[in-house]
Short mmCIF file of C-alpha atoms and ligand atoms in Angstrom, two decimals:
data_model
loop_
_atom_site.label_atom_id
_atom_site.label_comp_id
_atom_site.label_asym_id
_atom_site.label_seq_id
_atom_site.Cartn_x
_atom_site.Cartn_y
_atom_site.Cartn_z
CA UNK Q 579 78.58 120.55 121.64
CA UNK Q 580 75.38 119.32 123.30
CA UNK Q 581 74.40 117.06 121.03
CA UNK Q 582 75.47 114.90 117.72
CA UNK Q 583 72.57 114.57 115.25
CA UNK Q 584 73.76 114.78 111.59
CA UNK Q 585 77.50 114.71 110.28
CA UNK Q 586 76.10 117.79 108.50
CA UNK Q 587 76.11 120.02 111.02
CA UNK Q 588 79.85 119.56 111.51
CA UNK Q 589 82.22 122.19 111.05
CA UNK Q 590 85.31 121.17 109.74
CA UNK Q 591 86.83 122.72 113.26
CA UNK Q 592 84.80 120.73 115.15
CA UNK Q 593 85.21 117.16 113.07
CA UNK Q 594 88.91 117.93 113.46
CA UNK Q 595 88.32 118.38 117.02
CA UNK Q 596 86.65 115.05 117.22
CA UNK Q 597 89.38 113.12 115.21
CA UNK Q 598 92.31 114.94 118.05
CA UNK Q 599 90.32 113.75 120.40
CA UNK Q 600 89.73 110.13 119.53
CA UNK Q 601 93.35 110.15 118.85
CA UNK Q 602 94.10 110.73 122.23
CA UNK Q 603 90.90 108.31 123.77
CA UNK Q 604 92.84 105.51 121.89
CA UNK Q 605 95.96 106.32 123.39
CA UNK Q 606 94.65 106.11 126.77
CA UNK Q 607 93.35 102.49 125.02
CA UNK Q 608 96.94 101.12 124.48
CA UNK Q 609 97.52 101.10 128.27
CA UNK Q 610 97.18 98.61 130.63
CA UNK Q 611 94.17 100.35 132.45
CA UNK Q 612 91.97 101.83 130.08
CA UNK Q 613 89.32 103.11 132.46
CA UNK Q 614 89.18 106.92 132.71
CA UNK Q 615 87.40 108.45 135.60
CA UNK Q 616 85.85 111.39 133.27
CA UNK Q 617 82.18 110.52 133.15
CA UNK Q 618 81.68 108.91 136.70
CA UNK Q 619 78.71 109.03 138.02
CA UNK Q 620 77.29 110.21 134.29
CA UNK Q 621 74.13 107.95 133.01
CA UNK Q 622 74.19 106.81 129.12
CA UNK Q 623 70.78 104.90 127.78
CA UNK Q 624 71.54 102.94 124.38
CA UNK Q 625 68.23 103.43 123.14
CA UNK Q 626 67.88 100.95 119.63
CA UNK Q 627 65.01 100.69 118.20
CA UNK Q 628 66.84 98.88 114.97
CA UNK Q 629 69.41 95.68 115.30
CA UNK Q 630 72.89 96.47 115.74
CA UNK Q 631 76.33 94.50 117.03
CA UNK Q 632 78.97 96.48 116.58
CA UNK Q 633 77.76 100.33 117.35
CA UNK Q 634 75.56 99.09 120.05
CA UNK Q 635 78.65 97.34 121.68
CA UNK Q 636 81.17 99.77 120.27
CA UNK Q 637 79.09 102.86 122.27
CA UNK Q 638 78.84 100.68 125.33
CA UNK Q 639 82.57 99.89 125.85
CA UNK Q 640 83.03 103.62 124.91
CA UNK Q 641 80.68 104.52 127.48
CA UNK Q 642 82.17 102.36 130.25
CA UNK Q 643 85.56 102.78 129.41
CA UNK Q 644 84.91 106.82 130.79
CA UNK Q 645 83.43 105.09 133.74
CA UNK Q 646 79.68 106.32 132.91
CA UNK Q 647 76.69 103.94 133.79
CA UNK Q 648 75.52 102.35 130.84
CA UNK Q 649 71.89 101.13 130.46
CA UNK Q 650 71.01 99.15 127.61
CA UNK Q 651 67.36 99.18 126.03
CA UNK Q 652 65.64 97.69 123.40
CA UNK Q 653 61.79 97.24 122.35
CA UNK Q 654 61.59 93.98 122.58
CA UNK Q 655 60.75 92.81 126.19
CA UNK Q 656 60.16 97.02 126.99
CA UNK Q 657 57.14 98.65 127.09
CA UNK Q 658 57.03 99.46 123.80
CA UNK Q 659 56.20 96.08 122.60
CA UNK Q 660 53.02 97.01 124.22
CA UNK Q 661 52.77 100.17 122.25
CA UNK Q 662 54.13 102.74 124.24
CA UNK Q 663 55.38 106.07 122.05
CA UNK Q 664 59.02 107.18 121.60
CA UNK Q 665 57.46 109.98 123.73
CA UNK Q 666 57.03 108.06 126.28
CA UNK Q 667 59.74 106.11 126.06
CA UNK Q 668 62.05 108.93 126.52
CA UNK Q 669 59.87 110.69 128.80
CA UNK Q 670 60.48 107.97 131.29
CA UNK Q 671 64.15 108.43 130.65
CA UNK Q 672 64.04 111.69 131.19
CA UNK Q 673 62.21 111.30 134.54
CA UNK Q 674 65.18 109.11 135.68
CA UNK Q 675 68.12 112.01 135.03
CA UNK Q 676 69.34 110.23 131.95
CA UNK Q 677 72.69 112.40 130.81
CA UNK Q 678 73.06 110.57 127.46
CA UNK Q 679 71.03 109.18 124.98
CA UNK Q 680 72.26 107.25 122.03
CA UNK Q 681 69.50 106.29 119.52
CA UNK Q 682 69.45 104.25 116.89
CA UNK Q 683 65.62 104.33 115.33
CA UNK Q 684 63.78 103.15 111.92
CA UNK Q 685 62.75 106.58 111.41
CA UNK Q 686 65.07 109.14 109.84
CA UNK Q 687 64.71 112.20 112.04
CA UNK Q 688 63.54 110.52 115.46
CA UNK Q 689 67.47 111.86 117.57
CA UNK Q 690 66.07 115.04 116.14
CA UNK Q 691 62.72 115.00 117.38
CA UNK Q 692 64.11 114.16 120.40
CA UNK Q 693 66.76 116.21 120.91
CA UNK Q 694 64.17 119.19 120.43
CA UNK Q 695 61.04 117.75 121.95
CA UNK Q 696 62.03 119.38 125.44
CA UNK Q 697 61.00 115.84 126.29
CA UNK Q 698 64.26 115.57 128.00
CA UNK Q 699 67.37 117.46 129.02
CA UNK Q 700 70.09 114.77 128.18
CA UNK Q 701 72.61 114.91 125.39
CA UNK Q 702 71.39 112.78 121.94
CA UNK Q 703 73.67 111.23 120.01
CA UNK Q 704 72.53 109.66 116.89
CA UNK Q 705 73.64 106.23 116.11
CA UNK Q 706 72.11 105.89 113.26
CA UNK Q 707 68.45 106.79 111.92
CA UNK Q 708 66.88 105.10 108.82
CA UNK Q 709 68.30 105.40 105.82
CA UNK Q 710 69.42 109.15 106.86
CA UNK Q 711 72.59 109.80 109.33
CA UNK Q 712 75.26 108.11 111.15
CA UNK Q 713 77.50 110.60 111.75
CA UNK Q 714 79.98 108.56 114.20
CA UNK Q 715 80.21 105.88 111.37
CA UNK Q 716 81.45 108.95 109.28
CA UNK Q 717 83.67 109.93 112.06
CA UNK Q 718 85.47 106.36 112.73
CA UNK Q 719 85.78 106.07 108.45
CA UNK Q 720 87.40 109.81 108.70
CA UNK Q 721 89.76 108.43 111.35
CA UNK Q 722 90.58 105.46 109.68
CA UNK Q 723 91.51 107.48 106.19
CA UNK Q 724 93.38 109.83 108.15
CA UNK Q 725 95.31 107.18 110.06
CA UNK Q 726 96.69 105.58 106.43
CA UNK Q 727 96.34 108.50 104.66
CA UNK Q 728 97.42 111.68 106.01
CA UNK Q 729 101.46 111.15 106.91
CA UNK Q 730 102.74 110.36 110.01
CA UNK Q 731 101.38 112.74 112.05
CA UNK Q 732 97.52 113.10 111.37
CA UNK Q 733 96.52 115.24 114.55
CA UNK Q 734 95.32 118.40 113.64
CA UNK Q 735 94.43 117.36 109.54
CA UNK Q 736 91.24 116.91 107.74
CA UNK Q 737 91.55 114.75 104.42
CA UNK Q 738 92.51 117.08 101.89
CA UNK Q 739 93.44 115.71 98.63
CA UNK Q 740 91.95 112.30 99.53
CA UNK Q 741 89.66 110.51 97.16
CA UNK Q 742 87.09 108.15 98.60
CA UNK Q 743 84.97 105.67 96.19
CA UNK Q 744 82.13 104.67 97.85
CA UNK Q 745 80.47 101.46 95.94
CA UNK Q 746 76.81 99.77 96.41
CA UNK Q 747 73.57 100.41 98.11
CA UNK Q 748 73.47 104.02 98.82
CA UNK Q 749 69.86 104.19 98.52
CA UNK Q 750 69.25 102.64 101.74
CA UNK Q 751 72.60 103.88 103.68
CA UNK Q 752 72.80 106.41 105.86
CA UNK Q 753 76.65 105.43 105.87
CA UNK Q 754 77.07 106.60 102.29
CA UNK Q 755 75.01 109.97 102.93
CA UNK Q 756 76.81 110.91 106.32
CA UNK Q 757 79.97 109.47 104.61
CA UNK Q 758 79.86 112.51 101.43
CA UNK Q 759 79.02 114.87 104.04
CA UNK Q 760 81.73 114.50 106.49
CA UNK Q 761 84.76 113.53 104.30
CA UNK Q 762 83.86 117.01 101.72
CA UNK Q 763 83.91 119.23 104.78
CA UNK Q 764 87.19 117.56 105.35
CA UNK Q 765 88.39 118.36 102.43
CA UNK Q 766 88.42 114.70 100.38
CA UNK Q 767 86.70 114.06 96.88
CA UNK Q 768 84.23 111.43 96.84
CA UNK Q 769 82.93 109.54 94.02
CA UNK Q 770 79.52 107.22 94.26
CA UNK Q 771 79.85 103.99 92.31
CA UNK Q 772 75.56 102.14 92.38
CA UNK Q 773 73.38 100.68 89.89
CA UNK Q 774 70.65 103.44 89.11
CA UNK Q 775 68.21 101.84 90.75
CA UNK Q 776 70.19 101.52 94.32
CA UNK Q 777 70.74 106.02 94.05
CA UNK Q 778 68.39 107.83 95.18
CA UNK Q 779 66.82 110.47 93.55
CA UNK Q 780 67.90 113.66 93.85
CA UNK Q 781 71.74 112.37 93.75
CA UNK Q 782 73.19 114.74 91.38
CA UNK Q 783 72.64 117.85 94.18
CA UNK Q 784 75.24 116.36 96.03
CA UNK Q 785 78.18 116.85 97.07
CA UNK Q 786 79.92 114.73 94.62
CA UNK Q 787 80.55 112.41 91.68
CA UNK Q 788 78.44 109.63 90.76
CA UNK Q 789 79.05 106.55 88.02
CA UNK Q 790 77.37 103.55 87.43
CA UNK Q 791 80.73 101.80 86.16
CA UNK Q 792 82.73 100.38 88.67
CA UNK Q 793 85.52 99.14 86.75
CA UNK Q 794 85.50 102.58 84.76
CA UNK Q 795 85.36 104.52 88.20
CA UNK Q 796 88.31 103.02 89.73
CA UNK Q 797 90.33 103.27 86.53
CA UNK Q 798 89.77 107.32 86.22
CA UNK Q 799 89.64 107.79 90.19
CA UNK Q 800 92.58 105.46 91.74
CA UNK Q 801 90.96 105.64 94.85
CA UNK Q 802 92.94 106.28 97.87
CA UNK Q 803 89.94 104.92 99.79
CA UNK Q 804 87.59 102.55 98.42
CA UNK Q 805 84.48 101.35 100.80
CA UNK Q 806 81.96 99.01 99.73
CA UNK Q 807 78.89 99.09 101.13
CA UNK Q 808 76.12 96.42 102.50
CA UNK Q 809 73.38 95.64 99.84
CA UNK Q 810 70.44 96.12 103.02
CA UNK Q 811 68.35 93.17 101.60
CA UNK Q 812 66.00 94.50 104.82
CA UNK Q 813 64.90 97.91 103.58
CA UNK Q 814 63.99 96.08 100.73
CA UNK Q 815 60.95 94.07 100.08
CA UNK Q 816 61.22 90.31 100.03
CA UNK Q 817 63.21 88.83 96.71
CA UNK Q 818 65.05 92.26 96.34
CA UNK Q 819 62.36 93.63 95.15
CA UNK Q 820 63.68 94.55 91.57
CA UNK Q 821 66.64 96.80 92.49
CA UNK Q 822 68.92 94.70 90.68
CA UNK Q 823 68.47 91.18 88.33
CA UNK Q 824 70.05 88.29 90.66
CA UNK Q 825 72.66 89.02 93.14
CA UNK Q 826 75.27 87.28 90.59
CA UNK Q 827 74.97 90.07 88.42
CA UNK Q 828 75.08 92.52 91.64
CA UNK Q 829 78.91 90.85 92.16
CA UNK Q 830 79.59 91.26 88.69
CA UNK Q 831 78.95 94.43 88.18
CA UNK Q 832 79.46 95.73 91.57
CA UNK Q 833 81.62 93.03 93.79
CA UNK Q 834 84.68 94.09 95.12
CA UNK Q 835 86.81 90.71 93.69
CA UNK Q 836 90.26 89.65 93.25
CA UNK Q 837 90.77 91.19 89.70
CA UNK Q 838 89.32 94.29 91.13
CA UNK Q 839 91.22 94.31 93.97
CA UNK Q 840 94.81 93.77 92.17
CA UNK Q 841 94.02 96.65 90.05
CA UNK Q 842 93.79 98.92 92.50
CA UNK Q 843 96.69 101.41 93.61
CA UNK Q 844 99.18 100.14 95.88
CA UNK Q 845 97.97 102.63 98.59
CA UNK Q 846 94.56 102.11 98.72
CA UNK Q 847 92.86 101.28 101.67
CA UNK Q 848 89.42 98.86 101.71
CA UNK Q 849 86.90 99.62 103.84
CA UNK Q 850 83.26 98.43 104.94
CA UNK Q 851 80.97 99.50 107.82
CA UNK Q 852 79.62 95.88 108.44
CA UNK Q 853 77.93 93.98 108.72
CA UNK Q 854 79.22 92.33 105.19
CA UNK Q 855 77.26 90.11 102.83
CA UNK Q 856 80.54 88.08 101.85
CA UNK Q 857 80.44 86.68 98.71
CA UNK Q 858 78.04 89.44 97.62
CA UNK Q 859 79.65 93.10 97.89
CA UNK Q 860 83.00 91.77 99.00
CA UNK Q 861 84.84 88.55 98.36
CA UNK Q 862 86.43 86.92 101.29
CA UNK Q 863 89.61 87.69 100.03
CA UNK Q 864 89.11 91.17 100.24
CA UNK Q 865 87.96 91.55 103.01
CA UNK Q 866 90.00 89.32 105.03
CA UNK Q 867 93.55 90.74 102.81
CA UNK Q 868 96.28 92.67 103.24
CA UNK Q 869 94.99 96.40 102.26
CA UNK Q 870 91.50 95.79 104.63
CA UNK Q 871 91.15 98.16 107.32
CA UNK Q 872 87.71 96.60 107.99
CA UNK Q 873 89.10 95.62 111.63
CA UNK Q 874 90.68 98.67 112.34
CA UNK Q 875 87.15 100.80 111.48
CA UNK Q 876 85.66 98.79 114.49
CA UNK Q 877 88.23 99.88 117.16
CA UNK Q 878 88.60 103.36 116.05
CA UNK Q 879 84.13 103.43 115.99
CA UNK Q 880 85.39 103.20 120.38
CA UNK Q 881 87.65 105.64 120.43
CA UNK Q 882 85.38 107.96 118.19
CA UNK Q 883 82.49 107.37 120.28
CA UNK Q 884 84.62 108.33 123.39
CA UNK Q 885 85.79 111.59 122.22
CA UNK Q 886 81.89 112.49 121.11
CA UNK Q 887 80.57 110.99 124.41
CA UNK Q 888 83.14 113.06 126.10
CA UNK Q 889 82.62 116.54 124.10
CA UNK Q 890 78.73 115.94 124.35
CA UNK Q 891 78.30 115.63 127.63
CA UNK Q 892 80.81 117.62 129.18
CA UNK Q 893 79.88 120.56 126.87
CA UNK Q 894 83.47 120.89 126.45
CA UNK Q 895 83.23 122.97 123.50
CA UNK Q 896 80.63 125.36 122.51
CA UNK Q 897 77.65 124.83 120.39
CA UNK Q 898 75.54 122.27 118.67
CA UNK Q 899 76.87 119.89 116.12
C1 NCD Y 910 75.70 100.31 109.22
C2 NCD Y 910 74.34 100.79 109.65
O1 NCD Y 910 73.72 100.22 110.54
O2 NCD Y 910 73.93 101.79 109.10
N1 NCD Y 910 76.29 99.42 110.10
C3 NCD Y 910 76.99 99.91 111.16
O3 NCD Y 910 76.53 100.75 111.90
N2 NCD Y 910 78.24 99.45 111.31
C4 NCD Y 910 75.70 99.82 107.85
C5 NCD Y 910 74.84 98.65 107.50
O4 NCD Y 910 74.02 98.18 108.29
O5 NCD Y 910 74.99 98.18 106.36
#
């Protein structure tokens, strides 16, 4: 696969693949030297156009830990701050033999564009565009499930017969969309919990379940997954701008609490992609308890990114995802 653009264009062969092979990235990650010689001499940019801590870090330490170069870029202090294109931009990264790009941009679609521009040869990998994809957020959450959910043994298994909740601002989250897309071609059930106003429109076409309830949706569901997601106060104009009445009523209605919490099957697991508005979409206690695998998301998001880093730009399997 030369490049990873959209969990969409995953088969469930090839998402499997991915899982294997972060399974066996993070077992090269519980030795004592966890540098692998496999993309020496092999140039990744982290292109972000958009504020991130833990992918930006999480694909750097992926990147270095299979000994590629890693440059780091972002607008501010580059030339774009003095208006120069993404055309440019990655024109100029071209020009320097750039193997790997990971992008993270505003504008859903721009790892396409670029991936299809002929604007460079290098592999794109998209770490996240607007409010559209993040496919190896999906891919870390999908590892994570599999890990708690899926026996013993989860090498080789999608997530059949799992059933994911996913609770909050889907509107805005490319988390939630790549999320529905990746965890149905893996064979899991998932259910969207949001106010109206925080769904976008055209919901109902996809792949799933939606309720407004969240008390109602974990009663009938008895999720074996349940993630919560950020409420992004920054695609939103200042004051919330009317998506819900006071963010009181937002924990209310939609908070993942104590109460909520204890009511929940013994099995299931709580997740969130961070960063978390505590106090808001999560309590402390949640977050911080016993059946949070909030932690564990972040150190499987390196051993994902290895394994895509790796099958990207070795082209060590066939095709485009
Ligand atoms: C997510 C993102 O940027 O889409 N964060 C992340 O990558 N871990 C979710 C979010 O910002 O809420």
């Amino acid at each position: 696969m030369k490049h990873l653009l959209s969990a969409k264009d995953l088969s469930r062969e090839q998402a499997v693949l991915i899982l294997d092979m972060a399974e066996q990235m993070a077992a090269t990650q519980a030795r004592q030297v966890k540098k692998l010689p496999t993309l020496r001499g092999l140039i990744v940019v982290n292109l972000f156009f958009e504020d991130s801590t833990r992918t930006r870090i999480s694909f750097e330490t992926a990147a270095k830990r299979l000994s590629a170069d890693v440059i780091n870029f972002s607008p501010k202090g580059s030339s774009v701050s003095k208006g120069e294109s993404l055309k440019d931009t990655v024109l100029t990264l071209g020009a320097m033999h750039t193997d790997a790009i990971v992008v993270r941009h505003y504008a859903s679609g721009a790892p396409y564009t670029i991936a299809h521009s002929g604007w460079t040869d290098a592999s794109v990998i998209n770490a996240g565009d607007g409010t559209h994809q993040h496919p190896t957020q999906s891919l870390l959450d999908a590892m994570t499930m599999r890990r708690h959910l899926m026996g013993p043994n989860p090498l080789g298994q999608g997530l059949d017969g799992v059933n994911v909740v996913i609770v909050g601002d889907v509107l805005h989250s490319r988390v939630a969309r790549s999320g529905v897309d990746l965890f149905t071609t893996l064979g899991a059930k998932v259910t969207l919990v949001a106010p109206a106003t925080l769904l976008p429109v055209g919901v109902e076409t996809w792949n799933c379940d939606v309720s407004y309830n969240l008390d109602q949706a974990l009663a009938e569901v008895k999720p074996d997954a349940l993630m919560m997601l950020r409420v992004q106060k920054e695609r939103m104009s200042a004051g919330g701008g009317g998506f819900f009445p006071s963010p009181q009523e937002y924990t209310r209605e939609y908070g993942l609490d104590e109460p909520r919490l204890a009511a929940l099957p013994k099995r299931t697991i709580v997740m969130h992609p961070g960063p978390m508005n505590r106090g808001l979409e999560i309590t402390s206690g949640a977050a911080d308890g016993l059946r949070s695998v909030i932690v564990e998301q972040v150190a499987n998001g390196v051993a994902v990114r290895m394994a895509v880093l790796y099958l990207t730009m070795t082209g060590a399997e066939g095709g485009e995802a």
